[in-house]
CSV table of C-alpha atoms in Angstrom, one decimal:
chain,number,residue,atom,x,y,z
A,23,MET,CA,106.2,79.7,90.0
A,24,SER,CA,108.5,80.5,88.0
A,25,ALA,CA,108.3,83.1,85.2
A,26,GLY,CA,109.3,80.3,82.9
A,27,GLU,CA,106.3,78.1,84.0
A,28,LEU,CA,104.1,81.1,83.9
A,29,LEU,CA,104.7,81.8,80.5
A,30,GLU,CA,104.2,78.4,79.2
A,31,ARG,CA,100.8,78.2,81.0
A,32,SER,CA,100.2,81.5,79.1
A,33,LEU,CA,101.1,80.6,76.2
A,34,ALA,CA,98.6,77.1,76.4
A,35,TYR,CA,95.9,79.1,77.2
A,36,ALA,CA,96.4,82.0,74.3
A,37,LEU,CA,97.1,78.9,72.1
A,38,GLY,CA,93.6,77.4,72.7
A,39,SER,CA,91.7,80.8,72.5
A,40,VAL,CA,93.7,81.7,69.2
A,41,ALA,CA,92.9,78.4,67.4
A,42,ALA,CA,89.0,78.8,67.0
A,43,SER,CA,89.9,82.1,65.8
A,44,ARG,CA,90.2,80.8,62.1
A,45,ARG,CA,86.2,80.2,62.0
A,46,VAL,CA,85.7,83.7,62.8
A,47,ASP,CA,85.6,87.3,60.9
A,48,LEU,CA,88.6,89.3,61.4
A,49,GLY,CA,86.6,92.2,61.0
A,50,THR,CA,84.9,90.9,64.8
A,51,GLY,CA,84.9,93.3,67.4
A,52,THR,CA,86.8,92.7,71.0
A,53,PRO,CA,86.3,93.6,74.4
A,54,CYS,CA,89.6,95.6,73.4
A,55,ALA,CA,87.0,98.5,72.1
A,56,GLU,CA,89.8,100.2,69.7
A,57,TRP,CA,90.7,96.6,67.5
A,58,ASP,CA,89.1,94.3,65.9
A,59,LEU,CA,89.8,90.6,65.7
A,60,GLY,CA,92.5,90.7,63.4
A,61,GLU,CA,94.1,93.9,65.1
A,62,LEU,CA,94.4,91.9,68.2
A,63,LEU,CA,96.0,88.9,66.7
A,64,GLY,CA,98.6,91.6,65.1
A,65,HIS,CA,99.1,92.6,68.7
A,66,LEU,CA,99.9,89.2,70.1
A,67,ASP,CA,102.1,88.5,67.2
A,68,ASP,CA,104.4,91.9,68.4
A,69,SER,CA,104.0,90.9,71.8
A,70,LEU,CA,105.5,87.6,71.1
A,71,ASP,CA,108.1,89.1,68.9
A,72,ALA,CA,108.7,91.0,71.5
A,73,LEU,CA,109.7,88.3,74.1
A,74,TYR,CA,111.4,86.6,71.7
A,75,GLU,CA,114.1,89.2,71.0
A,76,GLY,CA,114.5,89.7,74.8
A,77,LEU,CA,114.4,86.1,75.5
A,78,SER,CA,117.1,85.3,72.6
A,79,GLY,CA,119.0,88.4,71.7
A,80,GLY,CA,118.6,90.2,75.1
A,81,ARG,CA,116.9,93.0,73.4
A,82,ILE,CA,113.8,94.6,72.8
A,83,GLY,CA,113.7,97.1,70.1
A,84,LEU,CA,111.1,99.9,70.4
A,85,LEU,CA,110.0,99.7,66.8
A,86,PRO,CA,107.7,96.1,65.8
A,87,GLN,CA,109.3,94.2,63.7
A,88,ALA,CA,107.6,93.6,59.9
A,89,ASP,CA,107.7,89.9,59.6
A,90,ARG,CA,104.7,88.4,59.7
A,91,VAL,CA,105.7,85.0,57.9
A,92,CYS,CA,105.6,82.8,61.5
A,93,GLY,CA,102.2,82.0,62.8
A,94,PHE,CA,101.1,82.5,66.6
A,95,ARG,CA,101.6,78.6,67.4
A,96,THR,CA,105.4,78.9,65.7
A,97,ARG,CA,106.3,81.7,67.4
A,98,ALA,CA,104.9,80.7,70.6
A,99,CYS,CA,106.7,77.8,70.1
A,100,ALA,CA,110.1,79.6,69.6
A,101,VAL,CA,109.3,81.5,72.6
A,102,LEU,CA,109.3,78.4,74.7
A,103,GLY,CA,112.4,77.6,73.1
A,104,ALA,CA,114.0,80.5,73.5
A,105,TRP,CA,113.3,80.6,77.4
A,106,ALA,CA,114.7,76.7,77.4
A,107,ALA,CA,117.6,77.5,75.5
A,108,GLY,CA,118.5,79.9,78.9
A,109,PRO,CA,118.0,83.6,78.5
A,110,PRO,CA,119.9,86.2,79.9
A,111,GLU,CA,119.4,88.0,83.0
A,112,ASP,CA,118.4,91.0,81.7
A,113,VAL,CA,116.7,92.3,78.2
A,114,LEU,CA,117.0,95.8,76.9
A,115,VAL,CA,114.1,97.6,76.2
A,116,GLY,CA,115.2,100.3,73.7
A,117,GLU,CA,118.2,101.2,76.4
A,118,ARG,CA,116.6,100.2,79.4
A,119,PRO,CA,117.2,97.3,81.2
A,120,LEU,CA,114.6,94.5,82.8
A,121,ASP,CA,115.3,91.5,84.5
A,122,VAL,CA,114.2,88.7,81.9
A,123,ARG,CA,111.8,87.1,85.2
A,124,VAL,CA,109.9,90.6,85.1
A,125,MET,CA,109.7,90.7,81.1
A,126,ALA,CA,108.3,86.9,81.3
A,127,ALA,CA,105.8,88.0,84.0
A,128,VAL,CA,104.5,90.7,82.0
A,129,GLY,CA,104.1,88.6,78.8
A,130,ALA,CA,102.5,85.9,80.1
A,131,VAL,CA,99.8,88.8,81.6
A,132,GLU,CA,99.8,90.3,78.2
A,133,ILE,CA,99.3,86.8,76.5
A,134,THR,CA,96.7,85.8,78.9
A,135,VAL,CA,94.3,88.2,78.8
A,136,HIS,CA,94.5,88.9,75.2
A,137,GLY,CA,94.0,85.0,74.8
A,138,TRP,CA,90.6,85.7,76.6
A,139,ASP,CA,89.6,88.8,74.4
A,140,VAL,CA,90.6,86.4,71.4
A,141,ALA,CA,88.3,83.5,72.7
A,142,ARG,CA,85.1,85.9,73.7
A,143,SER,CA,85.9,87.8,70.3
A,144,CYS,CA,85.0,84.2,68.9
A,145,GLY,CA,81.9,83.6,71.1
A,146,ARG,CA,83.6,81.5,73.4
A,147,SER,CA,83.5,81.2,76.8
A,148,ARG,CA,86.7,80.1,77.7
A,149,PRO,CA,87.7,81.0,81.6
A,150,ILE,CA,91.4,81.6,82.7
A,151,PRO,CA,92.4,78.5,85.1
A,152,GLU,CA,91.9,79.8,88.7
A,153,GLY,CA,95.7,79.2,89.8
A,154,LEU,CA,97.0,80.9,86.3
A,155,ALA,CA,94.7,83.9,87.0
A,156,ALA,CA,95.7,84.6,90.5
A,157,GLU,CA,99.5,84.8,90.0
A,158,LEU,CA,99.1,86.7,86.8
A,159,LEU,CA,96.6,89.3,88.7
A,160,SER,CA,99.5,89.8,91.1
A,161,VAL,CA,101.8,90.7,88.4
A,162,ALA,CA,99.5,93.3,86.8
A,163,GLN,CA,98.8,94.7,90.3
A,164,CYS,CA,102.5,95.4,90.3
A,165,VAL,CA,102.8,96.8,86.8
A,166,VAL,CA,99.7,98.5,85.9
A,167,GLY,CA,99.5,102.3,87.7
A,168,GLU,CA,96.6,104.7,87.5
A,169,GLU,CA,99.3,106.7,84.9
A,170,ASP,CA,98.5,103.0,82.4
A,171,ARG,CA,94.7,103.9,82.7
A,172,GLY,CA,92.9,105.4,79.6
A,173,VAL,CA,96.5,104.9,77.6
A,174,ARG,CA,97.2,101.1,78.0
A,175,PHE,CA,94.2,100.5,79.9
A,176,ALA,CA,90.5,101.1,80.9
A,177,GLU,CA,89.6,102.0,84.2
A,178,PRO,CA,89.3,98.9,86.7
A,179,VAL,CA,85.9,97.7,87.2
A,180,PRO,CA,84.1,97.1,90.2
A,181,VAL,CA,83.4,93.7,91.3
A,182,PRO,CA,82.6,92.1,94.9
A,183,SER,CA,85.6,91.6,97.3
A,184,GLY,CA,85.1,87.8,96.7
A,185,ALA,CA,84.8,87.3,93.6
A,186,ARG,CA,86.9,84.2,91.2
A,187,PRO,CA,90.7,85.1,90.5
A,188,GLU,CA,90.1,85.4,86.8
A,189,THR,CA,87.2,88.2,87.4
A,190,ARG,CA,89.4,90.2,89.5
A,191,LEU,CA,92.3,90.0,87.1
A,192,LEU,CA,90.3,91.1,84.1
A,193,ALA,CA,88.3,93.4,86.1
A,194,PHE,CA,91.6,95.2,87.3
A,195,LEU,CA,92.8,95.5,83.6
A,196,GLY,CA,89.5,96.7,82.5
A,197,ARG,CA,87.8,94.2,80.9
A,198,HIS,CA,83.5,94.6,80.5
A,199,PHE,CA,81.5,91.7,79.5
A,200,GLN,CA,78.1,90.1,80.3
A,201,GLY,CA,79.0,87.4,83.6
A,202,LEU,CA,82.4,89.1,84.7
A,203,VAL,CA,80.5,90.5,88.0
A,204,GLU,CA,79.5,87.5,89.8
A,205,ASP,CA,77.2,89.9,92.4
A,206,PRO,CA,73.9,91.1,90.5
A,207,ARG,CA,74.0,94.1,92.8
A,208,VAL,CA,77.4,95.5,91.5
A,209,SER,CA,76.7,97.3,88.5
A,210,LEU,CA,79.0,98.3,86.1
């Protein structure tokens, strides 16, 4: 699957999760222990800003933009439009070049997993589609290193080897939730 297809599927998944957040108090806790729902939605918005900057201008600034005029749906459409318009091959993150396909794949992980976080915060069980989760797990395993643990990600949660891709992806990124572990013999 191409990075563009992965990004498109991730945005579609997250849009469904974010739609339910209108009916939930923004102070509600999330699976990301340090953030409430409002902060998580702001983080998702910043992620879309960065993706759009990279896809449309070939450069991602290191400081988030203050613009909060557009909603998540508008930003998601802008990201997809920028991809369809033909993004540059490389994107500068600060002063460091990054292959645009890597940026899109990492963005897809971010958007999907935080889309799952939003759904959980809204009290919804919204499984990540199996094929999408499997592809995102491969990306996450390539880009999340031990140095990221405790800073950007929690420690991985143990799961049985035969766990579904969604379970493995979420556990790899340190997500805890009721039902994450499919084998009751594995303790969290």
